[in-house]
Short mmCIF file of C-alpha atoms in Angstrom, two decimals:
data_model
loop_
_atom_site.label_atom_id
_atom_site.label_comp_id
_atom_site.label_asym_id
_atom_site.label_seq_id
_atom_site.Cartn_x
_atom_site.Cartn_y
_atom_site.Cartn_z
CA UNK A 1 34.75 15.02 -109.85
CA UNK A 2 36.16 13.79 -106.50
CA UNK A 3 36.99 16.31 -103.87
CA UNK A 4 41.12 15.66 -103.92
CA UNK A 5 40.69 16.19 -107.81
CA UNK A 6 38.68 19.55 -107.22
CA UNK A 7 40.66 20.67 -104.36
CA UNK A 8 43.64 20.40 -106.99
CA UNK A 9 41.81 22.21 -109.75
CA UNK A 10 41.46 24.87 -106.69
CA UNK A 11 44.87 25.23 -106.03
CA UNK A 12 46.27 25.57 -109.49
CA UNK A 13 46.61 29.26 -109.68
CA UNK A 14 48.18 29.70 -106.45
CA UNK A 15 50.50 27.10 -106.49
CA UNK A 16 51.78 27.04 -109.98
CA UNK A 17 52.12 24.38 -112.05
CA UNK A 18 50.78 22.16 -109.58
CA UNK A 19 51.71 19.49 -112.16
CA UNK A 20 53.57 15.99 -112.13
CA UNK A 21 56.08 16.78 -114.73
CA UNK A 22 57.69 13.38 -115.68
CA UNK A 23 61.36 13.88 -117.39
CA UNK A 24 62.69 11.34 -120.23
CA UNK A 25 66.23 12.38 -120.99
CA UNK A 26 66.80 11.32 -124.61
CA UNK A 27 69.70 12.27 -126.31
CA UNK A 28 68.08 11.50 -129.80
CA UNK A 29 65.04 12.57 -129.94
CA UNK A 30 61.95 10.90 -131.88
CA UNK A 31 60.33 12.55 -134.97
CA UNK A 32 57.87 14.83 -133.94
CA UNK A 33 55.24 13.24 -136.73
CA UNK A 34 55.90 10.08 -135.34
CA UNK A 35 55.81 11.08 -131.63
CA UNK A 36 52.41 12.89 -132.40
CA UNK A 37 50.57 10.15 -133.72
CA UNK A 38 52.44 7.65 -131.25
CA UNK A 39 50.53 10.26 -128.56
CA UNK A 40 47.13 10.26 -130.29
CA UNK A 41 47.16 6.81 -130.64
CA UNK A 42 48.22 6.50 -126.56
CA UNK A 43 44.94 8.87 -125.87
CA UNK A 44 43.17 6.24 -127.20
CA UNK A 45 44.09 3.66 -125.35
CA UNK A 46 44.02 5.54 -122.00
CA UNK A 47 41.29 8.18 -122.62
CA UNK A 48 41.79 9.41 -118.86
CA UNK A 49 44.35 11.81 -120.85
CA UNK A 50 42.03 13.45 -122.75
CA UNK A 51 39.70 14.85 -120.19
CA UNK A 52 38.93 18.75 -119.39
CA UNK A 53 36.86 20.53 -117.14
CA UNK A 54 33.51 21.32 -117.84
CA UNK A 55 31.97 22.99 -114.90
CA UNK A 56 32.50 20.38 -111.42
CA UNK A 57 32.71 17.22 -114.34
CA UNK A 58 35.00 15.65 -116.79
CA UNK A 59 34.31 15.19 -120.09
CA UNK A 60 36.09 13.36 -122.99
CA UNK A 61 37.19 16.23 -125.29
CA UNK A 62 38.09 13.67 -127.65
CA UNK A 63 41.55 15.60 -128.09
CA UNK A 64 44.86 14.07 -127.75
CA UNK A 65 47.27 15.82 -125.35
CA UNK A 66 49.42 18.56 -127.16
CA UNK A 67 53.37 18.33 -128.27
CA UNK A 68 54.75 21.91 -128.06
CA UNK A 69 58.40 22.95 -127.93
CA UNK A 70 59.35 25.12 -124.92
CA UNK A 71 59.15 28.02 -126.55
CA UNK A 72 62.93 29.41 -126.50
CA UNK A 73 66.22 28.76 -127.32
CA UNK A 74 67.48 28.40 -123.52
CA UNK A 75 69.07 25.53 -122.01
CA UNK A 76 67.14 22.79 -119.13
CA UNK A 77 67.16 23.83 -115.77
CA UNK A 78 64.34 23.65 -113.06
CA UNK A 79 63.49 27.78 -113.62
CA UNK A 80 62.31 27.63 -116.70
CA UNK A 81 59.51 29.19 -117.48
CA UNK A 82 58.17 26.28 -119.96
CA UNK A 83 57.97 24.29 -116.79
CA UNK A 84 56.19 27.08 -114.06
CA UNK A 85 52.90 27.05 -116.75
CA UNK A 86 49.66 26.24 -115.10
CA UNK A 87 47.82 23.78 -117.61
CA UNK A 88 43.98 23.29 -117.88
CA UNK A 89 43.20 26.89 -117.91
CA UNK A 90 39.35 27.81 -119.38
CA UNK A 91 39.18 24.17 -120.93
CA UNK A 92 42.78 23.76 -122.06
CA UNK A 93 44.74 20.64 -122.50
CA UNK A 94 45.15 19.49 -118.52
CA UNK A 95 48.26 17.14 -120.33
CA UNK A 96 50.81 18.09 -122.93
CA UNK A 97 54.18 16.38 -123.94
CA UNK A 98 57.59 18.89 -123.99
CA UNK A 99 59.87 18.07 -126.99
CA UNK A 100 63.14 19.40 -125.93
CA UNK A 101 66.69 18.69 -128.16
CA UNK A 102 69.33 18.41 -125.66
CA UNK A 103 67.01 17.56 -122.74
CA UNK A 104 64.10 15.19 -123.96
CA UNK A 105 60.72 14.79 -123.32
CA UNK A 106 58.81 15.76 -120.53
CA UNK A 107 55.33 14.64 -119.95
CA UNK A 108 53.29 17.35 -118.26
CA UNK A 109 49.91 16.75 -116.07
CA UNK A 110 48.02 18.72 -113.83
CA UNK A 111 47.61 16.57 -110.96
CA UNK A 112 43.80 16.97 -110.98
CA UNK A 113 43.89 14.95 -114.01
CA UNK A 114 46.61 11.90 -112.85
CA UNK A 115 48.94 11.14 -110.30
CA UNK A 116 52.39 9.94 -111.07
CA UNK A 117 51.51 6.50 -111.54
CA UNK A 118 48.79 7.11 -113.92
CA UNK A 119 51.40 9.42 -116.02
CA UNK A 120 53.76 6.76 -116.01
CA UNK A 121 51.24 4.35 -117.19
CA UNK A 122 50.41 6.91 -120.47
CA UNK A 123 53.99 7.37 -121.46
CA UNK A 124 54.94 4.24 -121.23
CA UNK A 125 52.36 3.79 -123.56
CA UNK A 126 53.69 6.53 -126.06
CA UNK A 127 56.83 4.90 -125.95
CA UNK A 128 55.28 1.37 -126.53
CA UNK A 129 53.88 2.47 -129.99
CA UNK A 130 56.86 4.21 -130.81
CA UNK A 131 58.77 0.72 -130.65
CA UNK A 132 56.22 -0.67 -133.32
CA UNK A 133 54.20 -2.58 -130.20
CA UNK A 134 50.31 -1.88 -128.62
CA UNK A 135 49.75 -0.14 -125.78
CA UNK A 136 48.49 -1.91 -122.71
CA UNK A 137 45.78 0.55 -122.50
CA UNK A 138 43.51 1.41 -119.33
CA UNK A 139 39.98 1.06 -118.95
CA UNK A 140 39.34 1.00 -115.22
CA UNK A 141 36.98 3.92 -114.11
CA UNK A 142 36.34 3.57 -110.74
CA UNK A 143 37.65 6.94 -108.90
CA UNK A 144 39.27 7.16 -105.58
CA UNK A 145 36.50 8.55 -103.71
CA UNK A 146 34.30 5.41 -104.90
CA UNK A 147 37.46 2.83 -103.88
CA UNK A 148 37.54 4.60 -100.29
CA UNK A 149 33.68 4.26 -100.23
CA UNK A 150 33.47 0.92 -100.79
CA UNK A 151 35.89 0.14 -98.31
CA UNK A 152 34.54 2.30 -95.02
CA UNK A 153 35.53 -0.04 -92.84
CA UNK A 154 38.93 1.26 -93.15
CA UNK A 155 37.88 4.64 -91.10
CA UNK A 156 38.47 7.70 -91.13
CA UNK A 157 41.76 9.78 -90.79
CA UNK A 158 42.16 11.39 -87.10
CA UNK A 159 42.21 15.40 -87.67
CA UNK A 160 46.20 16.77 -88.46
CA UNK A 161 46.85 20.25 -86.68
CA UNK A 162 49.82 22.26 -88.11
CA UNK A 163 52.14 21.83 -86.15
CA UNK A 164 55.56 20.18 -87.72
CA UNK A 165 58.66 21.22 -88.06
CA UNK A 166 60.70 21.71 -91.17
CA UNK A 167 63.18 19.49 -91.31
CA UNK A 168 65.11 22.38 -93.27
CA UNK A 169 64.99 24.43 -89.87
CA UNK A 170 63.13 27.46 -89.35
CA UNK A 171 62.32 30.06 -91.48
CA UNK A 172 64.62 32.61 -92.13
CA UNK A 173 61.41 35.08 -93.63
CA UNK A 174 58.14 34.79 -94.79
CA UNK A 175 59.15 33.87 -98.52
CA UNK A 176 56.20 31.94 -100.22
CA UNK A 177 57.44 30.98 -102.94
CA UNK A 178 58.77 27.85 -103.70
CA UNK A 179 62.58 26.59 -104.48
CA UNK A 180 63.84 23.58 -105.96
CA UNK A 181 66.82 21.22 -106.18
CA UNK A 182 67.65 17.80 -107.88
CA UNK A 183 70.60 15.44 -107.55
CA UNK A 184 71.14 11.70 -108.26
CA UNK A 185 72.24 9.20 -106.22
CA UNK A 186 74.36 6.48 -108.34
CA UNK A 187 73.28 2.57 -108.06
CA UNK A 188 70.59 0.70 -106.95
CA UNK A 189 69.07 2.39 -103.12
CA UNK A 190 67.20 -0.06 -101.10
CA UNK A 191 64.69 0.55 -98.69
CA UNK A 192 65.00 4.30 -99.76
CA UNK A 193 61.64 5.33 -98.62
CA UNK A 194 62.55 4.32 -95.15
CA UNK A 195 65.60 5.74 -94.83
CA UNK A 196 64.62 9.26 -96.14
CA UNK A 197 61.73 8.99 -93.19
CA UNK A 198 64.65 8.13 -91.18
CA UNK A 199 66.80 11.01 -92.36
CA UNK A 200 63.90 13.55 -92.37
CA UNK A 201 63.40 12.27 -88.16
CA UNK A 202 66.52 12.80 -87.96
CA UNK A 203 66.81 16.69 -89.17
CA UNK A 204 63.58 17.90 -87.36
CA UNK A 205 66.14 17.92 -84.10
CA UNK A 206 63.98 16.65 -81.24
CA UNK A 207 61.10 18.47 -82.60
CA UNK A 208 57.53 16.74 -84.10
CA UNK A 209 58.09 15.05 -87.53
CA UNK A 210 54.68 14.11 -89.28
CA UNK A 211 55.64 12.43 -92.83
CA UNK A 212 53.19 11.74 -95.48
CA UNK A 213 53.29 9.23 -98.06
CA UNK A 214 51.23 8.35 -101.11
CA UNK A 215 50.35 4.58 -101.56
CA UNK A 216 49.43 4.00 -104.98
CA UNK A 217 46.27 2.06 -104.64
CA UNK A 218 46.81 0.60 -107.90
CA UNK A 219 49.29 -1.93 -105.78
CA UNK A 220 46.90 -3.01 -103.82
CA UNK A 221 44.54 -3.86 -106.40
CA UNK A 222 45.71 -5.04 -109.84
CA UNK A 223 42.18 -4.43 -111.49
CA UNK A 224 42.47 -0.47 -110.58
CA UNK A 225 45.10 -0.06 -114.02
CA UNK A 226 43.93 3.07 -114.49
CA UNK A 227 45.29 7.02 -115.44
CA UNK A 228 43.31 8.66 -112.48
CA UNK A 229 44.39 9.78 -108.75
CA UNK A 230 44.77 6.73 -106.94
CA UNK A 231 47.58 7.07 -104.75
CA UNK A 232 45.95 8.03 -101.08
CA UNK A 233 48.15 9.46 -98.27
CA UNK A 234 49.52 7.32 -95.74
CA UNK A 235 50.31 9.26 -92.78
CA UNK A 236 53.38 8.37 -90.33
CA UNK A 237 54.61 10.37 -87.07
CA UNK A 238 58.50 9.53 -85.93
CA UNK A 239 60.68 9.99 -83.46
CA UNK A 240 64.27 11.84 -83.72
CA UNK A 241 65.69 9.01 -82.97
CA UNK A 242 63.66 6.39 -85.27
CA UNK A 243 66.57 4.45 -87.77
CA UNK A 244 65.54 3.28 -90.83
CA UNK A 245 64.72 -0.51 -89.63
CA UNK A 246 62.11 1.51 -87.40
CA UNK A 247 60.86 3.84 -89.78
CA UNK A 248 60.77 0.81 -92.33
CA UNK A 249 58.03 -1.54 -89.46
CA UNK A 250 56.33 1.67 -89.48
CA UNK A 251 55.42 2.07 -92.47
CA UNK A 252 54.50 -1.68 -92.83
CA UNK A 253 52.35 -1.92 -90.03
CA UNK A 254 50.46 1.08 -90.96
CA UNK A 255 50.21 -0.49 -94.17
CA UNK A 256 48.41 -4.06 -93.01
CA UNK A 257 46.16 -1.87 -90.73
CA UNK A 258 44.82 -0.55 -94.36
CA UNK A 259 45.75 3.40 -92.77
CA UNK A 260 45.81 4.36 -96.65
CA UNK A 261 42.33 3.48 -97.09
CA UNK A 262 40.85 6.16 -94.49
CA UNK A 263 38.95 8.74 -95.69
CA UNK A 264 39.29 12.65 -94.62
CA UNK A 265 36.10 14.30 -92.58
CA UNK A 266 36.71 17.16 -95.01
CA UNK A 267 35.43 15.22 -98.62
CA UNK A 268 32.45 15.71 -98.00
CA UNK A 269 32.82 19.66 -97.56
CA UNK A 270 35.36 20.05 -99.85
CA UNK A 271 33.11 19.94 -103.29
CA UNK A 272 30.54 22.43 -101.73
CA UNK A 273 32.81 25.25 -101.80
CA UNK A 274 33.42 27.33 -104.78
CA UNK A 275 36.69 26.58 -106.54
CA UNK A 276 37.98 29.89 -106.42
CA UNK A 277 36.76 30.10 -103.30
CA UNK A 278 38.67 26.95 -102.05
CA UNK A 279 42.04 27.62 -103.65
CA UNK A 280 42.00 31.53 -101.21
CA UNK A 281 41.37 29.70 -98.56
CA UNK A 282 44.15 27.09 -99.68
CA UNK A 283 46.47 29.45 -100.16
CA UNK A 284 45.94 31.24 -97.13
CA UNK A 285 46.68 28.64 -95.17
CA UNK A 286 49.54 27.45 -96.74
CA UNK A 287 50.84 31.22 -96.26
CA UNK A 288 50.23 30.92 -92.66
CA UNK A 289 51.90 27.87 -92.09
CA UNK A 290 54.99 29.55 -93.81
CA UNK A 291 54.82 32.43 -91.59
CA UNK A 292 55.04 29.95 -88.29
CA UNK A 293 57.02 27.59 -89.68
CA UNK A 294 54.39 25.07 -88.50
CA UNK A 295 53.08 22.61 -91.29
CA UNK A 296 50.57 19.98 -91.52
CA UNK A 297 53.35 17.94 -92.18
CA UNK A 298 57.04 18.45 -91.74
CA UNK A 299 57.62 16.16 -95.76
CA UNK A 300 55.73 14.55 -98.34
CA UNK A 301 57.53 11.38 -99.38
CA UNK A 302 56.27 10.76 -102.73
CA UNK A 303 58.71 7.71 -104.40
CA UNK A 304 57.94 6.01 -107.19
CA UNK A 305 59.19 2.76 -107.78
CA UNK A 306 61.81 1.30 -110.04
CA UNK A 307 61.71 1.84 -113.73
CA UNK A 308 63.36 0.03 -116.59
CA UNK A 309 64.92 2.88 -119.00
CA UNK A 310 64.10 0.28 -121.58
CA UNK A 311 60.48 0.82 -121.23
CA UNK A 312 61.32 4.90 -121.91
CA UNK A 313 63.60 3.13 -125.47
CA UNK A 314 62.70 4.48 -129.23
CA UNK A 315 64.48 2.52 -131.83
CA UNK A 316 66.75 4.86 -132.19
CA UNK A 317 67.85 5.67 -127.93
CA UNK A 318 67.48 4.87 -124.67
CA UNK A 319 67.56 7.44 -122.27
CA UNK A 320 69.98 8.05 -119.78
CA UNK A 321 67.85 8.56 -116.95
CA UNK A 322 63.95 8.88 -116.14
CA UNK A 323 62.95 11.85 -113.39
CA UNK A 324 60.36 13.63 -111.54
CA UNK A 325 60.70 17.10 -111.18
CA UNK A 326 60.13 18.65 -108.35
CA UNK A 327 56.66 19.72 -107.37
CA UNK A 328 54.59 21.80 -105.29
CA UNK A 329 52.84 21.08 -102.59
CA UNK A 330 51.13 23.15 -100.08
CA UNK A 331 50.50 22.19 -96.53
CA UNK A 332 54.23 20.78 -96.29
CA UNK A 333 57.92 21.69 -95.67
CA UNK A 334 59.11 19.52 -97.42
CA UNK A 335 58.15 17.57 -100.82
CA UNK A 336 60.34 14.74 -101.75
CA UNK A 337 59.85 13.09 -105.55
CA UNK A 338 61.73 10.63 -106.28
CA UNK A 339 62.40 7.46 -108.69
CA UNK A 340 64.77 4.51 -109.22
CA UNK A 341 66.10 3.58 -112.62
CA UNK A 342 68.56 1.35 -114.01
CA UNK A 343 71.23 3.79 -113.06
CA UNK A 344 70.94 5.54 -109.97
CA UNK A 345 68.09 7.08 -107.69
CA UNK A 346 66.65 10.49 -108.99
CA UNK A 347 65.36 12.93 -106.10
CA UNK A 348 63.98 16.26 -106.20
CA UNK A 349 63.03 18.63 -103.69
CA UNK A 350 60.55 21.71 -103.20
CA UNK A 351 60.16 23.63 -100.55
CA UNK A 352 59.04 27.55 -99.04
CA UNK A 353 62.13 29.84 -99.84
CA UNK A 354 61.54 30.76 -96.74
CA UNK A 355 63.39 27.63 -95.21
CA UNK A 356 65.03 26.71 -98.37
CA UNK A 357 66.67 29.52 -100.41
CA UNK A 358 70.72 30.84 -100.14
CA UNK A 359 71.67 27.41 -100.70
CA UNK A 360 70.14 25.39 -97.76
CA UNK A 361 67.92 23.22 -99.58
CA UNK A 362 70.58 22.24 -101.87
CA UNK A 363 72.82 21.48 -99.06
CA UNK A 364 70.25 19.54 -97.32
CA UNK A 365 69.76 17.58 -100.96
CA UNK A 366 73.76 16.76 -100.40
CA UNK A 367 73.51 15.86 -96.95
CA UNK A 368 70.63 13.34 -98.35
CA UNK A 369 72.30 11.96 -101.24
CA UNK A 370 75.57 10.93 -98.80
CA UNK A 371 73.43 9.17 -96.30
CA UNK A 372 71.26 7.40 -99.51
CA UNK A 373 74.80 6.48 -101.32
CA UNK A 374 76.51 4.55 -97.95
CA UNK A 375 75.04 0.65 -97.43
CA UNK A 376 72.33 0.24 -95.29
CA UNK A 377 73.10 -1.55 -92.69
CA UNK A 378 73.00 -5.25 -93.51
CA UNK A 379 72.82 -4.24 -96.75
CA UNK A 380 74.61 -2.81 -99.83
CA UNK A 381 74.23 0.00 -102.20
CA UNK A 382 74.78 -1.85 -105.94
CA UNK A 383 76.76 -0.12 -107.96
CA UNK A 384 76.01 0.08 -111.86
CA UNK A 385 79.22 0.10 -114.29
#
């Protein structure tokens, strides 16, 4: 087990459901005989989605992820309790599929088990079988831990203090728990990564803005096609007054320097101390930081890519939209997940309520959606009919 995937494991319980939560909204749903074997069959193909914990090691429980129903009759919305459950407890299912009439299916992973990518590489499996084709499958088993060691050369990461704002403002108590808020942004958003780093600059008011952003390694190396954690933080410090052509060199400089292929001083600690242990001293921190208002850094900009909605098809429908939903993450004021499909840009957010509840998060959301929906400049928003 790598140290990011046991530091995870660690901070499960605290920080609940600590799980990418991947959202397929399907107005006709699938049979559920159909969709079960369709998931078996997926398992197979990408065995990364059958793994539990057994002690600090993974094994192959041989046991396809679980389809459940969310357990009531109440209606979608980002409270639910169906979405707040902590998976993988005492050698449980660390993945399970939501089958939801009048919201979909969401695919549900603790992110000691897979990042977003490597979820989005098992459901679009699922929904490959369900269209009558195979799955692409993944077979790559080389970890993060052993791509970053291979590849020392790269260095290693210079030691963060917390001490960034929250680009929310500061905090209005010591509330610890977390908030959330989605919206979508209609059409096709270019160089949207950049100009959230821009707009996130822009709303720390003159103060430090640390950003961090996950580079899926798998884009740097094709043969990596694999379910596992390999997206490696990428970490980027801006001015107030950086625009999003700034922001956007930034981010590509630091990526030809390789900075997402540093390693952290701490991975070598991390897997000495006890899990429980670990996730205290986690939380701890994470409380402290809330108290100050002083984070490690002041958002995590985690955006996925563009996705066809007719990969996400059954024979039957094609979803209206695909979505992340929003996660939590400690050591941040901000975490930003967001996608692009045929359609429009999703975004959600999660954040402290101590910065983010009586509305201010979701009127930060709106004052990010306005600034994503006008053209870049020298370039356009496209509009779909």
């Amino acid at each position: 087990m790598t140290p990011y995937e046991w530091l995870y494991l660690a901070a499960s319980p605290h920080f609940a459901p600590f799980a990418i939560q991947l959202r397929v909204a399907l107005a006709r749903l699938p049979e559920r005989a159909l969709l079960e074997a369709a998931i078996q069959q997926a398992a197979s193909a990408n065995p990364g989605a059958r793994l539990r914990v057994r002690g600090r090691r993974w094994h192959d429980s041989g046991l396809a992820p679980q389809l459940r129903l969310p357990g009531d009759a109440l209606p979608f919305t980002l409270a639910h309790p169906a979405l707040h459950q902590q998976l993988g407890i005492q050698d449980t299912p660390l993945l399970e599929v939501l089958y939801w009439p009048g919201c979909g299916l969401i695919f549900r992973c603790s992110h000691a088990l897979m990042d977003a990518a490597g979820l989005l590489l098992f459901a679009k499996d699922v929904f490959r079988i369900l269209r009558g084709t195979s799955p692409a499958g993944t077979a790559c088993m080389v970890s993060d831990h052993d791509y970053l060691k291979a590849r020392a050369h790269a260095g290693r990461r210079p030691f963060l203090k917390a001490d960034q704002t929250s680009p929310l403002g500061p905090p209005a108590h010591a509330g610890r728990h977390f908030v959330h808020a989605h919206a979508t942004v209609p059409g096709q958003v270019v160089t949207a990564s950049a100009r959230m780093a821009a707009f996130m600059a822009s709303m720390c008011a003159g103060q430090p803005c640390r950003l961090m952003m996950p580079v899926d390694l798998r884009r740097k190396d094709a043969t990596l096609r694999s379910t596992a954690n390999l997206s490696n933080p990428l970490f980027l410090s801006l001015q107030t007054a950086s625009d999003w052509n700034t922001c956007y060199r930034d981010i590509i400089t630091a990526l030809r320097r390789h900075d997402e292929l540093r390693y952290s001083a701490l991975d070598g600690f991390i897997p000495m101390l006890p899990r429980a242990l670990l996730g205290r001293t986690f939380d701890r921190y994470h409380a402290r930081q809330v108290r100050r208002g002083a984070y490690l850094t002041s958002a995590t900009l985690s955006h996925l890519g563009s996705v066809a909605l007719s990969d996400f098809a059954t024979p039957q429908c094609t979803p209206d939209a695909v979505s992340l939903l929003p996660f939590n993450t400690p050591g941040t004021a901000l975490s930003v997940e967001s996608i692009q499909h045929d359609h429009g840009l999703e975004i959600s957010l999660s954040c402290p309520a101590a910065s983010g509840d009586g509305g201010r998060l979701e009127a930060f959301l709106r004052r990010l959606c306005d600034v994503l929906a006008r053209p870049a400049s020298g370039q356009a928003v496209r509009t779909v009919p």
